[in-house]
Tab-separated table of C-alpha atoms and ligand atoms in Angstrom:
chain	number	residue	atom	x	y	z
A	16	MET	CA	4.431	-15.753	7.500
A	17	SER	CA	7.418	-13.448	6.988
A	18	ASP	CA	9.691	-12.687	9.907
A	19	ASP	CA	9.567	-9.611	12.300
A	20	ALA	CA	12.614	-8.328	11.172
A	21	THR	CA	11.252	-8.485	7.501
A	22	LEU	CA	8.508	-6.950	8.333
A	23	ILE	CA	10.376	-4.021	10.337
A	24	ALA	CA	12.747	-3.523	7.097
A	25	ALA	CA	9.847	-3.355	4.808
A	26	ALA	CA	8.606	-0.516	7.092
A	27	ARG	CA	11.565	1.332	7.386
A	28	ALA	CA	12.149	1.361	3.704
A	29	ALA	CA	8.670	3.072	3.234
A	30	ARG	CA	9.511	5.197	6.236
A	31	GLU	CA	12.260	6.767	3.617
A	32	ARG	CA	9.166	7.607	0.901
A	33	ALA	CA	7.637	9.748	3.599
A	34	PHE	CA	6.451	13.028	2.300
A	35	ALA	CA	7.029	15.017	5.419
A	36	PRO	CA	8.390	18.488	4.423
A	37	TYR	CA	6.265	20.467	7.351
A	38	SER	CA	6.927	18.096	10.588
A	39	LYS	CA	9.781	16.501	8.860
A	40	PHE	CA	8.810	13.625	11.166
A	41	LYS	CA	8.673	10.304	8.892
A	42	VAL	CA	6.602	7.666	9.965
A	43	GLY	CA	6.480	4.180	7.738
A	44	ALA	CA	4.125	1.137	8.055
A	45	ALA	CA	3.989	-2.372	6.402
A	46	ILE	CA	1.165	-4.372	7.432
A	47	GLU	CA	1.029	-8.212	6.522
A	48	THR	CA	-2.055	-9.426	5.183
A	49	GLU	CA	-3.576	-13.278	6.037
A	50	ASP	CA	-1.754	-14.471	3.213
A	51	GLY	CA	1.229	-13.433	3.441
A	52	THR	CA	1.472	-10.195	1.141
A	53	ILE	CA	3.212	-6.783	2.718
A	54	VAL	CA	1.463	-3.931	2.192
A	55	THR	CA	3.480	-0.840	3.253
A	56	GLY	CA	2.618	2.893	3.722
A	57	CYS	CA	3.954	6.207	4.722
A	58	ASN	CA	2.658	9.213	5.727
A	59	ILE	CA	1.704	12.142	3.413
A	60	GLU	CA	1.435	15.904	4.577
A	61	ASN	CA	-0.616	18.583	2.806
A	62	SER	CA	0.084	21.912	3.295
A	63	THR	CA	-3.190	22.413	5.072
A	64	TYR	CA	-1.664	20.135	7.465
A	65	GLY	CA	-5.318	18.639	8.733
A	66	LEU	CA	-5.525	16.337	5.766
A	67	THR	CA	-1.956	14.749	6.529
A	68	LEU	CA	-2.461	10.997	6.545
A	69	CYS	CA	-0.484	8.935	8.403
A	70	ALA	CA	1.450	6.026	7.519
A	71	GLU	CA	-0.755	3.275	9.189
A	72	ARG	CA	-4.037	4.513	7.777
A	73	VAL	CA	-2.183	4.707	4.200
A	74	ALA	CA	-1.027	1.089	4.603
A	75	VAL	CA	-4.523	-0.328	5.490
A	76	PHE	CA	-6.044	1.819	2.780
A	77	LYS	CA	-3.714	0.552	0.248
A	78	ALA	CA	-4.284	-2.926	1.613
A	79	VAL	CA	-8.000	-3.217	1.287
A	80	SER	CA	-8.072	-1.273	-1.642
A	81	ASP	CA	-5.890	-4.325	-2.967
A	82	GLY	CA	-8.937	-6.255	-1.840
A	83	HIS	CA	-7.205	-7.264	1.008
A	84	ARG	CA	-9.800	-7.920	4.054
A	85	ALA	CA	-7.631	-10.225	6.761
A	86	PHE	CA	-4.443	-8.917	8.102
A	87	ARG	CA	-2.108	-10.216	11.211
A	88	ARG	CA	0.382	-7.720	12.023
A	89	VAL	CA	1.284	-3.931	11.278
A	90	ALA	CA	4.826	-2.913	12.152
A	91	VAL	CA	5.151	0.770	12.482
A	92	VAL	CA	8.878	2.764	12.671
A	93	ALA	CA	10.245	6.298	13.431
A	94	ASP	CA	13.240	7.960	14.223
A	95	THR	CA	12.519	8.082	17.726
A	96	ALA	CA	13.590	7.046	20.852
A	97	ASP	CA	11.352	5.559	22.247
A	98	PRO	CA	8.548	3.736	20.231
A	99	THR	CA	6.269	5.658	18.252
A	100	PRO	CA	2.740	4.298	18.729
A	101	PRO	CA	-0.096	4.990	16.208
A	102	CYS	CA	-2.609	7.418	16.861
A	103	GLY	CA	-5.713	7.584	18.446
A	104	PRO	CA	-7.510	7.952	14.664
A	105	CYS	CA	-5.409	5.043	13.415
A	106	ARG	CA	-5.991	2.747	16.168
A	107	GLN	CA	-9.622	2.988	15.106
A	108	ILE	CA	-8.979	2.583	11.424
A	109	LEU	CA	-6.605	-0.195	12.094
A	110	TRP	CA	-9.410	-1.948	14.597
A	111	GLU	CA	-12.330	-1.978	11.811
A	112	PHE	CA	-10.152	-3.625	9.299
A	113	CYS	CA	-7.770	-5.543	11.107
A	114	GLY	CA	-9.651	-6.470	14.511
A	115	ASP	CA	-7.172	-7.276	17.589
A	116	ILE	CA	-4.043	-7.158	15.574
A	117	GLU	CA	-0.261	-7.255	16.719
A	118	VAL	CA	1.192	-3.933	16.608
A	119	ILE	CA	5.091	-4.147	16.418
A	120	LEU	CA	6.972	-0.864	17.074
A	121	ALA	CA	10.245	0.068	15.996
A	122	ASN	CA	13.036	2.885	15.290
A	123	LEU	CA	15.834	2.509	12.940
A	124	THR	CA	18.043	0.469	14.785
A	125	SER	CA	16.006	-1.718	17.269
A	126	ASP	CA	12.716	-3.725	17.446
A	127	MET	CA	11.060	-1.751	20.449
A	128	GLY	CA	7.866	-4.109	21.604
A	129	HIS	CA	4.949	-5.837	20.533
A	130	HIS	CA	1.252	-5.066	21.332
A	131	ARG	CA	-2.139	-6.466	21.160
A	132	LEU	CA	-4.334	-3.463	18.982
A	133	LYS	CA	-7.253	-4.492	22.204
A	134	ASP	CA	-4.380	-3.053	24.813
A	135	LEU	CA	-4.024	0.126	22.834
A	136	LEU	CA	-7.447	0.696	21.845
A	137	PRO	CA	-9.843	-0.498	25.033
A	138	LEU	CA	-13.470	-1.063	24.831
A	139	PRO	CA	-13.460	0.181	21.006
A	140	PHE	CA	-16.793	1.610	18.938
A	141	ASP	CA	-17.163	-1.061	16.026
A	142	ALA	CA	-20.135	-2.552	13.742
A	143	ARG	CA	-21.258	-4.793	16.487
A	144	LEU	CA	-23.120	-1.809	18.274
A	145	LEU	CA	-24.883	-0.608	15.160
A	146	GLY	CA	-27.022	-3.895	15.423
B	220	THU	N1	2.437	10.178	12.263
B	220	THU	C1	2.623	8.962	11.396
B	220	THU	O1	2.071	8.759	10.350
B	220	THU	N2	2.008	7.646	12.427
B	220	THU	C2	1.900	8.013	13.574
B	220	THU	O2	1.739	7.033	14.341
B	220	THU	C3	2.182	9.002	14.533
B	220	THU	C4	2.088	10.259	13.571
B	220	THU	C5	3.084	11.319	11.146
B	220	THU	C6	1.352	12.252	11.176
B	220	THU	C7	2.488	13.652	10.481
B	220	THU	O3	2.938	13.593	9.101
B	220	THU	C8	3.819	13.373	11.427
B	220	THU	O4	3.650	11.894	11.747
B	220	THU	C9	3.669	14.329	12.367
B	220	THU	O5	3.118	14.023	13.671
């Protein structure tokens, strides 16, 4: 298992690759799989705005597409004084693939806190309800 600093550093590096010409708000994410692999994502915007993908979803979809199905932790980095938490849709996507994962929020200089996804997404909808 990588340490927090390594996961956060990977998210910071991914953030540098963000395609965010419209909002100028760059985000990086790094997800650690059960086998210790780190998969990163950055936000990728689109001129139609609505097709923008958040960094967290890019990281999860890259990892799932590479065959990973079990995850330990995700780090999210933005250049903000307050922590930047995953948006609602990203929380739902993280829940689908990661369950009650640890969510680490950081900016460019500090680790700003650790959360459980269950606390960020209480009473989640998921496949258990589909019977
Ligand atoms: N964004 C993310 O990538 N992750 C978040 O947690 C919050 C928002 C992106 C989407 C958009 O490209 C920009 O940040 C501004 O909302």
